[in-house]
Short mmCIF file of C-alpha atoms in Angstrom, two decimals:
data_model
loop_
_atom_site.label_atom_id
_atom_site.label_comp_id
_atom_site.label_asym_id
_atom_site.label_seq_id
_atom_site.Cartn_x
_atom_site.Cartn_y
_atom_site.Cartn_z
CA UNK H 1 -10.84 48.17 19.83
CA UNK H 2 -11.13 51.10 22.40
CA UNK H 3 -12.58 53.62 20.19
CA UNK H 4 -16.18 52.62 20.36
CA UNK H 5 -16.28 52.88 24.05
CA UNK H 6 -14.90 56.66 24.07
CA UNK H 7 -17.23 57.82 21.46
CA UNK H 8 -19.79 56.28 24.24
CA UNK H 9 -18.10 58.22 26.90
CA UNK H 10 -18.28 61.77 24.97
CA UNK H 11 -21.43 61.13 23.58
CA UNK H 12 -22.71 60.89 27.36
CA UNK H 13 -20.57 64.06 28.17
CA UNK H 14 -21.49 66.35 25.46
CA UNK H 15 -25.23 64.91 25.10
CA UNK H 16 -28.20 67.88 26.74
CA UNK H 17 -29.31 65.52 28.71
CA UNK H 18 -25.72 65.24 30.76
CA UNK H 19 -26.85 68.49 32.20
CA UNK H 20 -29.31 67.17 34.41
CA UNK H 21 -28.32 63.93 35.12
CA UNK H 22 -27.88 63.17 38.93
CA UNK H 23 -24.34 62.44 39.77
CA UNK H 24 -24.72 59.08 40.73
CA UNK H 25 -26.78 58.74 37.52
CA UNK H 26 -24.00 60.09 35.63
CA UNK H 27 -20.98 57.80 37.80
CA UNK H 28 -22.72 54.65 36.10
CA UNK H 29 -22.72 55.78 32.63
CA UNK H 30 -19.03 56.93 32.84
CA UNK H 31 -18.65 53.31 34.68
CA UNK H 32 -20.20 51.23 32.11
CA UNK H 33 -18.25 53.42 29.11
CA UNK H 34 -14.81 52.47 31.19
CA UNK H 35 -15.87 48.53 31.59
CA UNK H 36 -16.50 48.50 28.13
CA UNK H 37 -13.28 49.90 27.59
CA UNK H 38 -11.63 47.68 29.23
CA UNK H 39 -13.76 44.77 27.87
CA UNK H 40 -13.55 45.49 24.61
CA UNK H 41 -9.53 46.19 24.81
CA UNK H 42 -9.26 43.16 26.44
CA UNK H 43 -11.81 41.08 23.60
CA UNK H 44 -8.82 38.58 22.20
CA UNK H 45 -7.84 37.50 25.29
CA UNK H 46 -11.12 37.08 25.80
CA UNK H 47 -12.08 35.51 22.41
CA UNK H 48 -9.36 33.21 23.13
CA UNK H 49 -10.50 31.58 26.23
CA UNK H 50 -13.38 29.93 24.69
CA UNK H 51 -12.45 29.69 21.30
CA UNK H 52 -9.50 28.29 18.98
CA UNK H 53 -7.27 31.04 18.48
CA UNK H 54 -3.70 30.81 16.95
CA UNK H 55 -1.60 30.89 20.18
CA UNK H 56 -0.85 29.15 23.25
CA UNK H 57 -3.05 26.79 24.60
CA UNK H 58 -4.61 26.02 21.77
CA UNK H 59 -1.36 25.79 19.45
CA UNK H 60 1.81 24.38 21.60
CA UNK H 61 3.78 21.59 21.44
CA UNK H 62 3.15 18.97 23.61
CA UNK H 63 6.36 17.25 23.38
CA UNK H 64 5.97 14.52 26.13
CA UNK H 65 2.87 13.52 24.57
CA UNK H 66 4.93 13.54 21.35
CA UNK H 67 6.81 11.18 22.17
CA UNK H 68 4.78 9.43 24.27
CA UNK H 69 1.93 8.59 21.49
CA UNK H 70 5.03 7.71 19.15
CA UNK H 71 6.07 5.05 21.62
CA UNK H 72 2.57 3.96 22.28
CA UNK H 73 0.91 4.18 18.98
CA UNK H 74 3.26 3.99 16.14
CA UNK H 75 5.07 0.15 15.51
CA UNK H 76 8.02 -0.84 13.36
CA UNK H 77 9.11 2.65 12.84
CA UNK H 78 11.87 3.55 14.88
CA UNK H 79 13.47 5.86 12.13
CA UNK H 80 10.37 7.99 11.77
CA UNK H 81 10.13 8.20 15.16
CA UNK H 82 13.78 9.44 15.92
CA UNK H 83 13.24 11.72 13.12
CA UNK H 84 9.90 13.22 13.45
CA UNK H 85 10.78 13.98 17.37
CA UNK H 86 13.92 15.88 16.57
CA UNK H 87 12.84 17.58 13.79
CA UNK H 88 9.13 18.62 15.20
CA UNK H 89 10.25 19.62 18.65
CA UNK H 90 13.31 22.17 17.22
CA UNK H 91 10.87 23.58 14.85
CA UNK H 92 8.35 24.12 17.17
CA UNK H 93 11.11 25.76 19.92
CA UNK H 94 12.57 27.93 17.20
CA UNK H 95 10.94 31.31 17.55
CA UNK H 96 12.14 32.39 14.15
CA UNK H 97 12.51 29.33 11.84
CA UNK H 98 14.85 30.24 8.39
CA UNK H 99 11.75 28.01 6.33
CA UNK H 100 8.87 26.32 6.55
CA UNK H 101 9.41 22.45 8.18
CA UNK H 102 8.93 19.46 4.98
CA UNK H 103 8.28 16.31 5.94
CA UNK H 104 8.01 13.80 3.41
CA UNK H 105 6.92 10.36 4.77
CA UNK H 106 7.24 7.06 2.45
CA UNK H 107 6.51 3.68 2.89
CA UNK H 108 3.72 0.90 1.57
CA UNK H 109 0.16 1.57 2.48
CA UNK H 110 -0.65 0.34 6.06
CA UNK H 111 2.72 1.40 7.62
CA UNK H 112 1.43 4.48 9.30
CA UNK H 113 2.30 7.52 7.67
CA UNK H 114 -1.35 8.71 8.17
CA UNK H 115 -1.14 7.88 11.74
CA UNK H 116 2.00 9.88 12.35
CA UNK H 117 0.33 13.30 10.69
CA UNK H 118 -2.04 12.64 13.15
CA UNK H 119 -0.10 12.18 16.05
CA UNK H 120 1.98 15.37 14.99
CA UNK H 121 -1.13 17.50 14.74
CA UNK H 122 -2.66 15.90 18.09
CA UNK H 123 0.32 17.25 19.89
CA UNK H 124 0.39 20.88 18.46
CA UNK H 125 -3.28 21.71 18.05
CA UNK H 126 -5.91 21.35 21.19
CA UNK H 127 -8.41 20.18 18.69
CA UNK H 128 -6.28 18.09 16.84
CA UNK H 129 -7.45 16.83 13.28
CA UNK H 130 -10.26 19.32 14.37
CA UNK H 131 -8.24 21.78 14.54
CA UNK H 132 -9.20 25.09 12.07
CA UNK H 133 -5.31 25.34 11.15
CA UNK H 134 -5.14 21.75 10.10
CA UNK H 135 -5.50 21.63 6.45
CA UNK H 136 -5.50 17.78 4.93
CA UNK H 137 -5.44 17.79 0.56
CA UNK H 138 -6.30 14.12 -0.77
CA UNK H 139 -4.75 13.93 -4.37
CA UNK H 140 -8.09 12.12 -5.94
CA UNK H 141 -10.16 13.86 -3.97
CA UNK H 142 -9.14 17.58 -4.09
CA UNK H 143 -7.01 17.62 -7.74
CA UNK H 144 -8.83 14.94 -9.84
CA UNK H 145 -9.14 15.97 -13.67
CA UNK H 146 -6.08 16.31 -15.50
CA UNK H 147 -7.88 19.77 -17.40
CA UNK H 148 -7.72 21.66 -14.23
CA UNK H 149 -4.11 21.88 -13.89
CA UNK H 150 -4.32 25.73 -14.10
CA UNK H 151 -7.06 25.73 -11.97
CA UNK H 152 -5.88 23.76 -8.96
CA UNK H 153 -2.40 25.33 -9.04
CA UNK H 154 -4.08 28.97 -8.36
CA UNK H 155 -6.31 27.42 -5.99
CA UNK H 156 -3.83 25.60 -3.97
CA UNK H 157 -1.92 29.05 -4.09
CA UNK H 158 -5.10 30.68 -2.33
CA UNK H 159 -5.91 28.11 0.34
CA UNK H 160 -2.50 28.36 1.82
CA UNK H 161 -1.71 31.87 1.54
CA UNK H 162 -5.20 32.51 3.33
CA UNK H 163 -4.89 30.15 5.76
CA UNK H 164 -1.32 30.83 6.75
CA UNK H 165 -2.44 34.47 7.14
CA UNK H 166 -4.84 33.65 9.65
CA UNK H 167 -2.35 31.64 11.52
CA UNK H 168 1.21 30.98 11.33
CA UNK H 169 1.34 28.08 12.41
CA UNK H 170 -1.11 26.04 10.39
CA UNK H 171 -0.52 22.64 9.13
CA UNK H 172 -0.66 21.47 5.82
CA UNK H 173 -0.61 17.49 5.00
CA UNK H 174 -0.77 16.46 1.07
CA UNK H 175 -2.11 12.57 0.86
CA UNK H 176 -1.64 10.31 -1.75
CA UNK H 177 1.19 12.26 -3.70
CA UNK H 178 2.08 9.62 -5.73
CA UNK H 179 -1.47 10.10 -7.24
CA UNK H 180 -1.09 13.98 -7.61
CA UNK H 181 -0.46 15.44 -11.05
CA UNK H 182 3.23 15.79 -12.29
CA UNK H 183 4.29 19.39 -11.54
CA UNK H 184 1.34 20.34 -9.33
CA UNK H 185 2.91 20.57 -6.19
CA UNK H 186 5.69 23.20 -7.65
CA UNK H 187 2.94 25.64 -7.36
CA UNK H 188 3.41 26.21 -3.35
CA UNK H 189 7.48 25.87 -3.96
CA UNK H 190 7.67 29.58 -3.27
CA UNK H 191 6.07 29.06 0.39
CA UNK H 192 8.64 26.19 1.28
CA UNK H 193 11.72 28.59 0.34
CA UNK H 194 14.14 30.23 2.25
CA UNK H 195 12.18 34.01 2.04
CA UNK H 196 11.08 36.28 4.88
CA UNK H 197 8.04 36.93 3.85
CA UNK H 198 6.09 36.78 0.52
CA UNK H 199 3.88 39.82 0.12
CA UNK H 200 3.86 40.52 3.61
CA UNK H 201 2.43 36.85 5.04
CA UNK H 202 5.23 34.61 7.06
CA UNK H 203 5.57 30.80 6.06
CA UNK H 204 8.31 30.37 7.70
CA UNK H 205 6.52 28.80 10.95
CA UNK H 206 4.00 26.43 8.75
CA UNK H 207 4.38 22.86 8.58
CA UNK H 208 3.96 21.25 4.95
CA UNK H 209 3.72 17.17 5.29
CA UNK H 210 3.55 15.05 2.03
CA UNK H 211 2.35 11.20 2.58
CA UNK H 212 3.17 9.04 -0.09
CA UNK H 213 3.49 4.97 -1.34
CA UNK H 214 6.25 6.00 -3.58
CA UNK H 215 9.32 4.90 -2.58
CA UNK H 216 7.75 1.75 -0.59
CA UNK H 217 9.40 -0.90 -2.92
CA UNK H 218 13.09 0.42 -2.64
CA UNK H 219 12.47 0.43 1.36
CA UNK H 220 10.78 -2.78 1.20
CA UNK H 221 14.02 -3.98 -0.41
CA UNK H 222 17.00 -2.59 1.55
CA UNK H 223 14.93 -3.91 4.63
CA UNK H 224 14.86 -7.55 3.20
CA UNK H 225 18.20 -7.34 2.08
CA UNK H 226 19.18 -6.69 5.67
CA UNK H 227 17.10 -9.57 7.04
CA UNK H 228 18.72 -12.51 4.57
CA UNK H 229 22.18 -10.88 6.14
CA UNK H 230 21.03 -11.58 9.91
CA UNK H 231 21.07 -7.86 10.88
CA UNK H 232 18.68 -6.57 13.24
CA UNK H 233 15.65 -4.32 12.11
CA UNK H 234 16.64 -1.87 13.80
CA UNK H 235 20.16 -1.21 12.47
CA UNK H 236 18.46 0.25 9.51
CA UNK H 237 19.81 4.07 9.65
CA UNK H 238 18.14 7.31 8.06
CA UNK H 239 21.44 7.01 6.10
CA UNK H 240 20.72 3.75 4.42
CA UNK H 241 17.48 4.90 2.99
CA UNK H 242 17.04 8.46 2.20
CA UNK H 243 19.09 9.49 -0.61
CA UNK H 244 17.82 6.45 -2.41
CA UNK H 245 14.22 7.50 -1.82
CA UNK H 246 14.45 10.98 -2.66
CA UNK H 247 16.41 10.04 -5.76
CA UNK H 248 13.55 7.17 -6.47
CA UNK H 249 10.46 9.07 -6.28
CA UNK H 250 12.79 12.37 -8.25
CA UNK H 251 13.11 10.16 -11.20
CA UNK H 252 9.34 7.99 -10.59
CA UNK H 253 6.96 9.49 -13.60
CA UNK H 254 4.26 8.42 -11.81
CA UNK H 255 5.47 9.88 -8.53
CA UNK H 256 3.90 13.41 -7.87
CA UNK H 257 7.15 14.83 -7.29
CA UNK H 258 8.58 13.34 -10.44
CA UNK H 259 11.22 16.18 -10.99
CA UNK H 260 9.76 18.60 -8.94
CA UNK H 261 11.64 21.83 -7.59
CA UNK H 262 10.76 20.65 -4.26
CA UNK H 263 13.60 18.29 -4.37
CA UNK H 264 16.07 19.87 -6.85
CA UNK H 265 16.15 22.88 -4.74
CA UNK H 266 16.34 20.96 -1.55
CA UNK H 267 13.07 22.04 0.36
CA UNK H 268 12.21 19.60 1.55
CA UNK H 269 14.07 18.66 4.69
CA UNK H 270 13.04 14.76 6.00
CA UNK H 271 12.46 12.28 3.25
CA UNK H 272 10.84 10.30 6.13
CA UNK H 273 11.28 5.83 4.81
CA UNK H 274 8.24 3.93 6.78
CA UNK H 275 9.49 0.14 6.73
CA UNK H 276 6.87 -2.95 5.72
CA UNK H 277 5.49 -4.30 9.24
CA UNK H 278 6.23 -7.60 10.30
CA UNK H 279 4.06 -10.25 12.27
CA UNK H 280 4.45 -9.03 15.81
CA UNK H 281 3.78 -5.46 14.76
CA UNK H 282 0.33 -6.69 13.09
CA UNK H 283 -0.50 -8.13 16.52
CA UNK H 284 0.53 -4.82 18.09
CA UNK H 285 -1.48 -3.01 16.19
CA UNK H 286 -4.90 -5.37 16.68
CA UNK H 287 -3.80 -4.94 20.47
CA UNK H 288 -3.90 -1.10 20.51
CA UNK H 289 -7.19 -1.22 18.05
CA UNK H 290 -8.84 -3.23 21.16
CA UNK H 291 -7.70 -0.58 23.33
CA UNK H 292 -9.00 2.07 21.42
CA UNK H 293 -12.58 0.14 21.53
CA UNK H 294 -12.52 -0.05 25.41
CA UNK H 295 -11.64 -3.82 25.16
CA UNK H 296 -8.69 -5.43 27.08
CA UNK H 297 -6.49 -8.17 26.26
CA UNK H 298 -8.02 -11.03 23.97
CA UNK H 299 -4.81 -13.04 22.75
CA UNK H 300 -7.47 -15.75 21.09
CA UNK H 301 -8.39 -12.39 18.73
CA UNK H 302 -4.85 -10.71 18.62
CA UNK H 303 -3.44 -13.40 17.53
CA UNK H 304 -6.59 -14.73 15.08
CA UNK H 305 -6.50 -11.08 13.48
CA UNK H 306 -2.73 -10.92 12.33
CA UNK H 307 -2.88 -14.90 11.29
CA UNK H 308 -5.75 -14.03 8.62
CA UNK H 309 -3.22 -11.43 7.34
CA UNK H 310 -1.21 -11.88 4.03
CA UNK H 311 2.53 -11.82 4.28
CA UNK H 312 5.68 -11.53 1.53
CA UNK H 313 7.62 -12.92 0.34
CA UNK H 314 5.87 -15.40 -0.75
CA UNK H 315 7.98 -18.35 0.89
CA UNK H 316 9.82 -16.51 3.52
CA UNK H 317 6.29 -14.49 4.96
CA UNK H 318 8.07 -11.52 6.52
CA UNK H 319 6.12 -8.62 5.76
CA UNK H 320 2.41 -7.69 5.92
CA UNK H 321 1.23 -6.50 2.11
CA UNK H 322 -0.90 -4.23 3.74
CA UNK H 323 0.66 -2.83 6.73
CA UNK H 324 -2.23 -2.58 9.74
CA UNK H 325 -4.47 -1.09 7.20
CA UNK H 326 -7.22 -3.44 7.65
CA UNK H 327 -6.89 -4.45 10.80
CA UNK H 328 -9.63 -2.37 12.18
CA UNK H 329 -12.26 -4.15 9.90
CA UNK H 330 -11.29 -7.54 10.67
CA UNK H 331 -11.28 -6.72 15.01
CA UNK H 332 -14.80 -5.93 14.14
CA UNK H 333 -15.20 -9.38 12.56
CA UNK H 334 -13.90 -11.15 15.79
CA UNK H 335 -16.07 -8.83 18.31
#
């Protein structure tokens, strides 16, 4: 970056004109040649000041905000929080990470898996969702036709390997994988794997997160099963649910990782289970909506808003069907 200056600088000394320039004449040009020097040397710093750049402040982890918009924003998912904190904050303060970090989050529609990639990015990037090293694939959206197989696996190949060469530490997120194509997602397998470096870009600080239904009925399940035996919510473990979702959505032919390598190699490192909401977590979730809109507390429409909401089983009514999902449209019903 310095070299432009110094050909200004000998260009001014070995010019004619240098001859009979006056020396204070000749102290400004040699001045202006040395600020752009130093300018110019200085331009990423610089650059970097006013806009995004791949390194602190505008990618950091905020882990108190981490956990704070877990506690504040996220309901009825006490194992995703335990296990996105841990995981995210030990990634993020290992300097040298062995792989990339997987997260693989589970769970019925409405639970908020798409809430919690949010939250994750929030806290790393300054600009969020915004952020130019965010990078968000929507199965139906970006890999629709079943004849472009070929064609999205190269593709997908590209977009990473260009955007992880502009920054390290870009996120990926990969929505609706149970609606991917079987054997798609084994394209980026080599950028989840143990290697230190694949023609000469690093992956190993990029964080891959896959959001997915599959799996939702086996959760859905265990968690009844644990409510007809009178145990408390939140005595469900990671333990109790993650070998039987990984093994689920291995062996699910409509899953998009239906016997991927992902899996039988063992890349991926948090098969993340998002439990079915309950009544008082629909009411949390109308509360914090109302928040979000600048209102305050308006129990007549908290608690209109989760009564208008269907619940399963049928006779017992535990669970929402569909999570908080359309809780938003029905608070602007009520207001």
């Amino acid at each position: 970056m310095k070299i432009v200056p110094r050909v200004i600088l000998l260009l001014l000394l070995s010019t004619p004109f240098t001859a009979t320039m006056e020396p204070l004449s000749m102290g400004i040009a040699v001045g202006v040649a040395t600020a752009l020097t130093g300018l110019l040397g200085n331009f990423p710093a610089f650059y970097c000041k006013f806009q995004e750049c791949c390194e602190a402040p505008w990618v950091e982890l905020n882990n108190t905000g981490l956990k704070m918009d877990l506690d504040d924003k996220l309901f009825g998912q006490h194992i995703a929080k335990q296990v996105v904190l841990k995981a995210v904050n030990g990634f993020m303060r290992n300097p040298n990470p062995k792989k990339p970090l997987t997260l693989s989050l589970h769970g019925w529609t409405g639970t908020g898996k798409n809430l919690l990639s949010e939250i994750i990015a929030e806290n790393i990037y300054r600009n969020g969702m915004k952020s130019k090293y965010v990078h968000q694939f929507i199965a139906t959206l970006h890999f629709p036709h079943l004849e472009y197989f070929s064609h999205y696996k190269e593709q997908l190949q590209k977009w990473i390997r260009g955007n992880v060469s502009l920054c390290a530490r870009s996120i990926f997120i990969f929505d609706e994988m149970d609606k991917m194509q079987a054997g798609l997602i084994d394209a980026i397998k080599p950028y989840l794997d143990y290697y230190e470096n694949i023609d000469g870009v690093v992956y190993r600080k990029a964080i891959f997160i896959f959001l997915s239904n599959a799996g939702g009925e086996r959760i859905t399940e265990i968690a009844l099963d644990f409510w007809q035996k009178g145990n408390k919510r939140e005595d469900i473990q990671l333990k109790d649910l993650e070998s039987k979702v990984s093994i689920g959505i291995f062996n699910n032919k409509k899953s998009g990782f239906w016997h991927t390598s992902l899996i039988d190699k063992n890349l991926i490192d948090w098969f993340v289970p998002f439990l079915p909401l309950e009544y008082k977590h629909v009411k949390l979730c109308v509360r914090e909506e109302l928040k979000a809109r600048g209102y305050g507390e308006h129990e007549e429409v908290i608690t209109g808003v989760a009564d208008e909401m269907t619940y399963f089983p049928e006779r017992e009514k535990i669970y929402s069907d569909k999570g908080c999902k359309m809780v938003a449209t029905k608070v602007e019903f009520y207001l």
